[in-house]
PDB file of C-alpha atoms in Angstrom:
ATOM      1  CA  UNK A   1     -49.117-254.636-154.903  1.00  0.00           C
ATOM      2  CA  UNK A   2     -49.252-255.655-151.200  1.00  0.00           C
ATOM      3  CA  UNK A   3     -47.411-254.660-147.858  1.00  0.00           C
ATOM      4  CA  UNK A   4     -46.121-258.073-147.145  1.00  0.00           C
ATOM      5  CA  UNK A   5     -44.799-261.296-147.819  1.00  0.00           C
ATOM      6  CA  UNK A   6     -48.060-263.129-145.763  1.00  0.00           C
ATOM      7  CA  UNK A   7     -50.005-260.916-147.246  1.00  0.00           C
ATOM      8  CA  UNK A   8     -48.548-261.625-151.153  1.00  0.00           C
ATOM      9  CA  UNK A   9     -48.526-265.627-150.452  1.00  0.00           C
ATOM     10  CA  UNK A  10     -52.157-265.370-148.986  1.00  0.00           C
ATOM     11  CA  UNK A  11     -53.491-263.865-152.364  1.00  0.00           C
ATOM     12  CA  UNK A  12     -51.730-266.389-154.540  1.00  0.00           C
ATOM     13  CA  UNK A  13     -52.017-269.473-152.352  1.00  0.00           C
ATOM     14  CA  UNK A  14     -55.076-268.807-149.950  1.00  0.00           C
ATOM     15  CA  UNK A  15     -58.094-270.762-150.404  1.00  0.00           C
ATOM     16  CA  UNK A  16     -59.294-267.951-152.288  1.00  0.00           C
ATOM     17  CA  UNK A  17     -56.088-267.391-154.403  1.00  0.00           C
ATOM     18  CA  UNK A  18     -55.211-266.423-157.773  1.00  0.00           C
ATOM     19  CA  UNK A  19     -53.623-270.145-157.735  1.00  0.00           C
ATOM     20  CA  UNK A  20     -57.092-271.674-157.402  1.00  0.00           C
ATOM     21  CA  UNK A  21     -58.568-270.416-160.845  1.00  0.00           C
ATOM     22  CA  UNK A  22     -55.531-269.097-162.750  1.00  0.00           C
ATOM     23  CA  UNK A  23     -55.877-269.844-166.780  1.00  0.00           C
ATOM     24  CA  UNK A  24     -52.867-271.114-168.362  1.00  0.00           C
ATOM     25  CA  UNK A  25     -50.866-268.784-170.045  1.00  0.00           C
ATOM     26  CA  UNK A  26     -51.712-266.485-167.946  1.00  0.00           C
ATOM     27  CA  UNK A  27     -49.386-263.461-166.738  1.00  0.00           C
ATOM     28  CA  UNK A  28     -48.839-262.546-163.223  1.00  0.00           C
ATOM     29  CA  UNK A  29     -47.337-259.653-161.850  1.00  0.00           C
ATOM     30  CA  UNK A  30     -46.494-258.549-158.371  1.00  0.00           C
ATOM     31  CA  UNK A  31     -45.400-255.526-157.811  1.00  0.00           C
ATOM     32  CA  UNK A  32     -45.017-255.555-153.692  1.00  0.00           C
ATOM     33  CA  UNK A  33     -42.268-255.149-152.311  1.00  0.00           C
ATOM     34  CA  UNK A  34     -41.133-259.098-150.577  1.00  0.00           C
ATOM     35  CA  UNK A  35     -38.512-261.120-149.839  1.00  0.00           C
ATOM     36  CA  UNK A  36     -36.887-262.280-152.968  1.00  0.00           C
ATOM     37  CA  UNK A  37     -37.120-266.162-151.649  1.00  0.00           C
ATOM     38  CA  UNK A  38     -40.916-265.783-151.519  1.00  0.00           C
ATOM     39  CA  UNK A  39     -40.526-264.714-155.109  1.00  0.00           C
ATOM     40  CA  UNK A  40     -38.664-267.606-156.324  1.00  0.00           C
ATOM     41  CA  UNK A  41     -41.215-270.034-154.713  1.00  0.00           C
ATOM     42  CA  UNK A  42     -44.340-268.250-155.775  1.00  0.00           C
ATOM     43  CA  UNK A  43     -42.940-268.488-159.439  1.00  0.00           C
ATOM     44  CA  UNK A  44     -42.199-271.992-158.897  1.00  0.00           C
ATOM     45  CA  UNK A  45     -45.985-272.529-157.764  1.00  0.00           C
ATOM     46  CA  UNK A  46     -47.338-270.257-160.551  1.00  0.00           C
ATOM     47  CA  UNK A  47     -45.254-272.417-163.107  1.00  0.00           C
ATOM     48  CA  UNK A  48     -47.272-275.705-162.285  1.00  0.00           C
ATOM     49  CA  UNK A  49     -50.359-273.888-163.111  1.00  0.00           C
ATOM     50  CA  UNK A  50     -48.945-273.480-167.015  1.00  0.00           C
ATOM     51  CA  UNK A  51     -49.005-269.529-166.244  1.00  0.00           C
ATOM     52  CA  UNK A  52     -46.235-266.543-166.166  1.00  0.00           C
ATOM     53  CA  UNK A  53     -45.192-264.857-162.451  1.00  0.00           C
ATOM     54  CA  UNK A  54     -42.927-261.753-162.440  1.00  0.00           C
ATOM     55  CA  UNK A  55     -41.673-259.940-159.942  1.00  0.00           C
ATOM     56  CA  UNK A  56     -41.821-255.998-160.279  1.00  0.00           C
ATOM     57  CA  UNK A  57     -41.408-253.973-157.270  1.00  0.00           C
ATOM     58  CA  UNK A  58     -41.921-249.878-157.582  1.00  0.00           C
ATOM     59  CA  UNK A  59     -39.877-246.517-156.724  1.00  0.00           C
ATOM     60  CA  UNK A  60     -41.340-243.288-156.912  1.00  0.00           C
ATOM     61  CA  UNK A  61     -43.321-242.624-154.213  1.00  0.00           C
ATOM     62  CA  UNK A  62     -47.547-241.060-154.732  1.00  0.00           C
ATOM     63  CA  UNK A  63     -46.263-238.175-156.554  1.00  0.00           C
ATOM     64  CA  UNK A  64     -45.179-240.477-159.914  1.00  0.00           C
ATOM     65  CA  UNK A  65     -47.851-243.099-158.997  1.00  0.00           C
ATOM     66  CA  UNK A  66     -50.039-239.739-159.591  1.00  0.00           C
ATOM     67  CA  UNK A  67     -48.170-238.756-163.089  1.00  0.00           C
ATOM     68  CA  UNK A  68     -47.190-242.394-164.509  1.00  0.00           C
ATOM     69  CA  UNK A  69     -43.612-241.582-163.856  1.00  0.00           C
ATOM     70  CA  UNK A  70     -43.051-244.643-161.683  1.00  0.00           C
ATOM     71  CA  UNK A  71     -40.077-247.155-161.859  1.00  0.00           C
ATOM     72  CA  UNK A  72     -40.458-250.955-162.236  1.00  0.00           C
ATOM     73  CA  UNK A  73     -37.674-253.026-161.807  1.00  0.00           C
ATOM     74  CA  UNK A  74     -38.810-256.403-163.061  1.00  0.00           C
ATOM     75  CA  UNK A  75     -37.583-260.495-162.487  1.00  0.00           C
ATOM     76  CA  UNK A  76     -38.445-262.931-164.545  1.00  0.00           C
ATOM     77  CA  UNK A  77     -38.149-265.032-168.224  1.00  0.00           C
ATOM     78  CA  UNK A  78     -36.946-262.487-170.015  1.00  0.00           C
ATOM     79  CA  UNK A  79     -38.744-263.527-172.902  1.00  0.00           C
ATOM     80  CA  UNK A  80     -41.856-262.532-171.569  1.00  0.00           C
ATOM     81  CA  UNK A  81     -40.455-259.018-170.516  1.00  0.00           C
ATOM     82  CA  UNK A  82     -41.855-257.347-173.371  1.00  0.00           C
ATOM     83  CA  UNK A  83     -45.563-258.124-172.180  1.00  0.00           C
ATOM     84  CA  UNK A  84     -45.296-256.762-168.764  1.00  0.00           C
ATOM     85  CA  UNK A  85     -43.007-253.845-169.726  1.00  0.00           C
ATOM     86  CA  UNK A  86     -46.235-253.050-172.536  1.00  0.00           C
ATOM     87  CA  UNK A  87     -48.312-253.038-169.376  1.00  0.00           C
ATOM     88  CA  UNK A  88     -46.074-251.849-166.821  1.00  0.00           C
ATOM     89  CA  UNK A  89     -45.185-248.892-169.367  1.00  0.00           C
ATOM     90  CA  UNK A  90     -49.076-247.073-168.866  1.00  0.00           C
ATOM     91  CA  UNK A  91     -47.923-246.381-165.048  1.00  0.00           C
ATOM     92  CA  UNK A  92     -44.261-246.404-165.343  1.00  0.00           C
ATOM     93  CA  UNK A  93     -41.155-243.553-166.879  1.00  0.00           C
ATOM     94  CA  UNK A  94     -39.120-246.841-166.145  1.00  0.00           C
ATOM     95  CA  UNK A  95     -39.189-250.207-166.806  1.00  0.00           C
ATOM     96  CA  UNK A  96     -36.568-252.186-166.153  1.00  0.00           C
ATOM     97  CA  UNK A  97     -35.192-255.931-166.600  1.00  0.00           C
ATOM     98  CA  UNK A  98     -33.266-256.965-163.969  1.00  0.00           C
ATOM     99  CA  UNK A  99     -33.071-260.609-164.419  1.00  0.00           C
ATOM    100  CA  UNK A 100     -34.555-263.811-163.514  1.00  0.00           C
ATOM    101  CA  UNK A 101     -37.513-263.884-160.537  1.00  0.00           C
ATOM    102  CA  UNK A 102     -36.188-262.343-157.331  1.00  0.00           C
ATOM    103  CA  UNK A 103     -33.969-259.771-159.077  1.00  0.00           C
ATOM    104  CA  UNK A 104     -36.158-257.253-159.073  1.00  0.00           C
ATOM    105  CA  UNK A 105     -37.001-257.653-155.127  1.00  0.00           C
ATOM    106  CA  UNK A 106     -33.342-257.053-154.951  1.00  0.00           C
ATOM    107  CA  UNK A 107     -32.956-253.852-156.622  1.00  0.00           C
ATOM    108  CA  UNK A 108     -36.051-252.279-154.981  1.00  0.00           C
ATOM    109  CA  UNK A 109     -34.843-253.751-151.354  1.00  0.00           C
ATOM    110  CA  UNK A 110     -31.067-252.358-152.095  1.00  0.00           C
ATOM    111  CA  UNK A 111     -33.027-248.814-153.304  1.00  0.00           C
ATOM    112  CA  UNK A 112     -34.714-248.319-150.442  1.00  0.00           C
ATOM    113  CA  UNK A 113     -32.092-249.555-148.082  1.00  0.00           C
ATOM    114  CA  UNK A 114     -30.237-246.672-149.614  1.00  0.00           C
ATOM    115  CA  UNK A 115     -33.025-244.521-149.748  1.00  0.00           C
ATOM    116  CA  UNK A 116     -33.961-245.085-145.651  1.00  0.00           C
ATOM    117  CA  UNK A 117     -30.177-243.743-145.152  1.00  0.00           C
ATOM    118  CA  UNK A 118     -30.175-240.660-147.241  1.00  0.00           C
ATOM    119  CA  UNK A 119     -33.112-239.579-145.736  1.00  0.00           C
ATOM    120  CA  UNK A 120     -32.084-239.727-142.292  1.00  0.00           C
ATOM    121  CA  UNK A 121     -28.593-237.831-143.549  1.00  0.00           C
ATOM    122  CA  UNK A 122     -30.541-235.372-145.069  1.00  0.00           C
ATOM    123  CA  UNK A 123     -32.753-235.080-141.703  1.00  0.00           C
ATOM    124  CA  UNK A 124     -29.564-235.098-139.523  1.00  0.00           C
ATOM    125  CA  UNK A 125     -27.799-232.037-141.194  1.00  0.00           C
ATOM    126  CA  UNK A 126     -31.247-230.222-141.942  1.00  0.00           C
ATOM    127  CA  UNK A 127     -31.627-230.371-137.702  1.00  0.00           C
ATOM    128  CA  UNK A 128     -27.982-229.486-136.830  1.00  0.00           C
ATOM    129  CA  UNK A 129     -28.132-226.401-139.958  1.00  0.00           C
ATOM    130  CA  UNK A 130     -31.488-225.083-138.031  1.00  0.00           C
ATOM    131  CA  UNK A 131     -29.756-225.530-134.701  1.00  0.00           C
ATOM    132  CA  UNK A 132     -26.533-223.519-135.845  1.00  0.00           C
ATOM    133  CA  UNK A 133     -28.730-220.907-136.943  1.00  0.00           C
ATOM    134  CA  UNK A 134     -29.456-221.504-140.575  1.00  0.00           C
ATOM    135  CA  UNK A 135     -32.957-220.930-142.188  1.00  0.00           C
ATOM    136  CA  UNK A 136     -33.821-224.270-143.796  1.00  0.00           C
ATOM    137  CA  UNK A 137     -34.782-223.824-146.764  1.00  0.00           C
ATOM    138  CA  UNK A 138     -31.538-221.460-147.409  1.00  0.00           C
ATOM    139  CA  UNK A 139     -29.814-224.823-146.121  1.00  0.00           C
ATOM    140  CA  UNK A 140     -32.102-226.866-148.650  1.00  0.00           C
ATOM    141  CA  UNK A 141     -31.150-224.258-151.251  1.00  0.00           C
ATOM    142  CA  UNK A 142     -27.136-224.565-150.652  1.00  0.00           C
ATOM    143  CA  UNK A 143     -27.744-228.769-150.742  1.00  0.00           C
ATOM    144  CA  UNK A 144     -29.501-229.250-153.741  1.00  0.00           C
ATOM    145  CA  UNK A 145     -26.519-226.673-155.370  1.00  0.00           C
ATOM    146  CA  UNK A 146     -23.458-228.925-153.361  1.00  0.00           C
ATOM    147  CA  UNK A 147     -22.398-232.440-153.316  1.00  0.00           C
ATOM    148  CA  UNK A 148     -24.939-233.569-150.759  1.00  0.00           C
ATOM    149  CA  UNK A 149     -27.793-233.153-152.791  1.00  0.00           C
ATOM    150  CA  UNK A 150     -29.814-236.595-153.262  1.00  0.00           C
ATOM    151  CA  UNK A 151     -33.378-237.119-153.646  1.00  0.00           C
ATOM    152  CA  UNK A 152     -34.063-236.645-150.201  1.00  0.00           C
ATOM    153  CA  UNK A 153     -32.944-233.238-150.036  1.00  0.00           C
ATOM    154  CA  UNK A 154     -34.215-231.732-153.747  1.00  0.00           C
ATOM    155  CA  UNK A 155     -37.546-233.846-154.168  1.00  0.00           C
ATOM    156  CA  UNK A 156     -38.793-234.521-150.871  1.00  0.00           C
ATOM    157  CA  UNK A 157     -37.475-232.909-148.245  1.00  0.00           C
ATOM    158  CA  UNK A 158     -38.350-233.853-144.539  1.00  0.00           C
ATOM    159  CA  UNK A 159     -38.754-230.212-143.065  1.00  0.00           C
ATOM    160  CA  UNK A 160     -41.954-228.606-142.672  1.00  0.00           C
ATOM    161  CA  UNK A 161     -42.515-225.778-144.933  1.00  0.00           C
ATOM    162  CA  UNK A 162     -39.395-225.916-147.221  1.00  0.00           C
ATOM    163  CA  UNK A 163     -41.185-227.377-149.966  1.00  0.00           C
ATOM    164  CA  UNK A 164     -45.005-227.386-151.336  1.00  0.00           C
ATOM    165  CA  UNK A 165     -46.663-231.129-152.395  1.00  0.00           C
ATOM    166  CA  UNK A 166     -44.513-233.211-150.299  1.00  0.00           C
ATOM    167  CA  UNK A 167     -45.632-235.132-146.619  1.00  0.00           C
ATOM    168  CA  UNK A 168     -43.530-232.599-144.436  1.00  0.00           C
ATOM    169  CA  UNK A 169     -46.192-229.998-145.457  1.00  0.00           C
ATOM    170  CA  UNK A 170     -48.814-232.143-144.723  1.00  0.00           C
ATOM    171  CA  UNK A 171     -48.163-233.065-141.267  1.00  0.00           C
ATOM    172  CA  UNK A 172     -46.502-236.030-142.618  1.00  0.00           C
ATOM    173  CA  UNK A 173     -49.691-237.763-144.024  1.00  0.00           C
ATOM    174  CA  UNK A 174     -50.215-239.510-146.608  1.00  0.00           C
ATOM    175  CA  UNK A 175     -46.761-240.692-148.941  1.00  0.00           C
ATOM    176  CA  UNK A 176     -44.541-243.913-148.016  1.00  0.00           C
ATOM    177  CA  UNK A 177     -45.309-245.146-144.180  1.00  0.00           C
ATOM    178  CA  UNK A 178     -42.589-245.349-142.096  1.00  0.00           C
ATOM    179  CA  UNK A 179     -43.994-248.970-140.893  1.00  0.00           C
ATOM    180  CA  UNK A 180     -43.167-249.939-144.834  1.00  0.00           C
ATOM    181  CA  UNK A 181     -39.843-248.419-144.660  1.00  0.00           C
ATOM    182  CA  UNK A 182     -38.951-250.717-141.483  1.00  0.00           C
ATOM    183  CA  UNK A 183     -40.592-253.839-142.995  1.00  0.00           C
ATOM    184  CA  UNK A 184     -38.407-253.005-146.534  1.00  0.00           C
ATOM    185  CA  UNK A 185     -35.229-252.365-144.025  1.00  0.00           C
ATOM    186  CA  UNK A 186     -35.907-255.488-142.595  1.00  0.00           C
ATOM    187  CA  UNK A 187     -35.582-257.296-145.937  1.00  0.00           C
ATOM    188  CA  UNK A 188     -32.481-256.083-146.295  1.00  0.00           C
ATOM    189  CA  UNK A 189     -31.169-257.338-143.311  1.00  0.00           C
ATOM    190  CA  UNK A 190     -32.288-260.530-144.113  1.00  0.00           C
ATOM    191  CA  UNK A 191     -30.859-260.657-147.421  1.00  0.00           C
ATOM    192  CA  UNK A 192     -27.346-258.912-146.280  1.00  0.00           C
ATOM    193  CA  UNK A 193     -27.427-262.020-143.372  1.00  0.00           C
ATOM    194  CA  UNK A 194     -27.927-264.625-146.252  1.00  0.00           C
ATOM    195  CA  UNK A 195     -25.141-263.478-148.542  1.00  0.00           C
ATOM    196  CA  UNK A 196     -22.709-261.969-145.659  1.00  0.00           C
ATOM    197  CA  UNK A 197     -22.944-258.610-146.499  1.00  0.00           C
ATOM    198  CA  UNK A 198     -21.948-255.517-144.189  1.00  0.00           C
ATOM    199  CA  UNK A 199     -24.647-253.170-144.280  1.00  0.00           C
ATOM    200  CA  UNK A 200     -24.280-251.084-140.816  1.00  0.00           C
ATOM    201  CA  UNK A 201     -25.910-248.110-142.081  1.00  0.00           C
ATOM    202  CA  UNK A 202     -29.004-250.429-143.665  1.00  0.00           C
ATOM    203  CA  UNK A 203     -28.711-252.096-139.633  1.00  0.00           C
ATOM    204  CA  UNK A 204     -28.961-248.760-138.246  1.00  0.00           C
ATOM    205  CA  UNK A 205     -31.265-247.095-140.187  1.00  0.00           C
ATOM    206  CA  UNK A 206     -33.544-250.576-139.506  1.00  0.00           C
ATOM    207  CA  UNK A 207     -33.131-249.883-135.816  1.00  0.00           C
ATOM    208  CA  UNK A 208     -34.243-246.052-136.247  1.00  0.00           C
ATOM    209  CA  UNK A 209     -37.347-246.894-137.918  1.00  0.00           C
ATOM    210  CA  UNK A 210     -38.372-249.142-135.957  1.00  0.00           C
ATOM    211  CA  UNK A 211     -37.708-247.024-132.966  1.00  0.00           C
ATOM    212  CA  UNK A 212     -40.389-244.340-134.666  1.00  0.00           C
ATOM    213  CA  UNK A 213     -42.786-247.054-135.089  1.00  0.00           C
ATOM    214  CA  UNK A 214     -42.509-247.781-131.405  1.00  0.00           C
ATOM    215  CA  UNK A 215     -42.823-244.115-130.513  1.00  0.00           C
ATOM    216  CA  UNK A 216     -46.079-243.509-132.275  1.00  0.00           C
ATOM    217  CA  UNK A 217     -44.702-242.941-136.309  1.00  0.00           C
ATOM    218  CA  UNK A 218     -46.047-246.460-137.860  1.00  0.00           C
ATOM    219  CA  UNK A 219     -48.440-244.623-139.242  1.00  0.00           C
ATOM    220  CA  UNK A 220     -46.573-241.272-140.388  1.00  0.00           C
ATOM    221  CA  UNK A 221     -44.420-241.098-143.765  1.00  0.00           C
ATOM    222  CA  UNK A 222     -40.944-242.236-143.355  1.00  0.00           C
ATOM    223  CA  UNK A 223     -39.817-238.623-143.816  1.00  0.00           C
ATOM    224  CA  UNK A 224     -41.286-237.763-139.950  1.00  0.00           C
ATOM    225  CA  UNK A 225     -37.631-239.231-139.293  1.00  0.00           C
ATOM    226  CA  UNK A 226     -36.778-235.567-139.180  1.00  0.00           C
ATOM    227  CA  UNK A 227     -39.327-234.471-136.072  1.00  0.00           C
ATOM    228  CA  UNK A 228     -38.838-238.047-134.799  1.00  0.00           C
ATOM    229  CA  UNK A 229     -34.339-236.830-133.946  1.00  0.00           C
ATOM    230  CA  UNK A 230     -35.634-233.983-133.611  1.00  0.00           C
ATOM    231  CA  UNK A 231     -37.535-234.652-130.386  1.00  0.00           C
ATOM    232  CA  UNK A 232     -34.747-237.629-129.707  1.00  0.00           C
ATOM    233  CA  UNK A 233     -31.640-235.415-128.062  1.00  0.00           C
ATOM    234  CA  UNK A 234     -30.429-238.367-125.922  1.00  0.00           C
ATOM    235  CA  UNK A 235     -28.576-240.433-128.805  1.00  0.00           C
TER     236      UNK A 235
END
């Protein structure tokens, strides 16, 4: 599981790669989070060598990494999905086929496209409830119990000190980086340019996350969103 596409190609076809040794038969998994193209291609190259590559990207965040609760959404021949899922199974709550190699890149890039959005809804009307005057986690409370509630809001909410075990409580540490959140909302740009597809929230949530990075957040969870509009009055 690696940050990036270089990064995922280097491993496999560096001069120290997996590619250089790899037994036949072997199976391959990759569970970073990459362009679906570089999927395809690394399967292609993993194919020659007589061996197995599937894709299998990850939601959950630390907290189910911690309790094996994870998700895997997995690409590949589905005959050989009952191997990885045996394997896949001892981290994962979820495992799930999503078709051939790339397939899973596209549901985890179309999940976090989704998720970059809902967090900085549930950021926007947590900072407009405090500035009206509500106590946030009152606001948090009435959320989670209405039809805005999303996993943003009930599981890991971006305000300090509304909920325990989360990055807001931790001064943002630790969790999903905000520089992965831009990189993943970068993918999805790409793909939405290849197949023509309107994504102007994914475009402007890219833009926003990228605009904490610059401003000193690359290496803060993506949830710092929050203090990042909250210091940000001039949009």
């Amino acid at each position: 599981m690696l940050p990036t596409s270089i990064n995922t190609v280097e491993v496999y076809s560096g001069a120290n790669g997996i590619l250089k040794k790899v037994k036949k038969g072997s199976l391959l998994i990759d569970s970073s989070t990459i362009d679906p193209a570089v999927s395809k291609e690394l399967s292609k190259e993993v194919e020659k060598m007589g061996a197995v590559f599937m894709d299998a990207p990850v939601s959950g965040g630390v907290g189910a990494a911690r309790s094996g609760n994870l998700t895997f959404m997995v690409g590949g021949v589905e005959d050989e999905f009952a191997a990885a899922q045996e394997l896949l199974g001892c981290m994962g709550a979820n495992v799930v086929y999503c078709g051939a190699v790339g397939t899973g890149q596209a549901a985890k890039i179309c999940n976090n496209m989704l998720l970059a959005i809902s967090m900085i809804g549930t950021a926007e009307a947590m900072n407009l409830g405090i500035r009206l005057g509500l106590d946030p986690k009152l606001l948090a409370k009435i959320l989670n119990m209405s039809s805005g509630r999303c996993w943003s809001s009930d599981t890991y909410n971006p305000v300090p000190g509304v909920m325990d075990g989360v990055p807001s409580a931790n001064n943002y540490e630790g969790g999903f980086g905000a520089t992965l959140m831009a990189k993943d909302l970068g993918l999805a740009q790409d793909s939405a340019t290849s197949t023509k597809s309107p994504v102007l929230l994914g475009s402007l949530a890219h833009q926003i996350y990228r605009m904490m990075c610059a401003k000193g957040y690359s290496k803060k969870d993506f949830s710092a969103v929050f203090q990042f509009l909250r210091e940000e009055e001039t949009f």
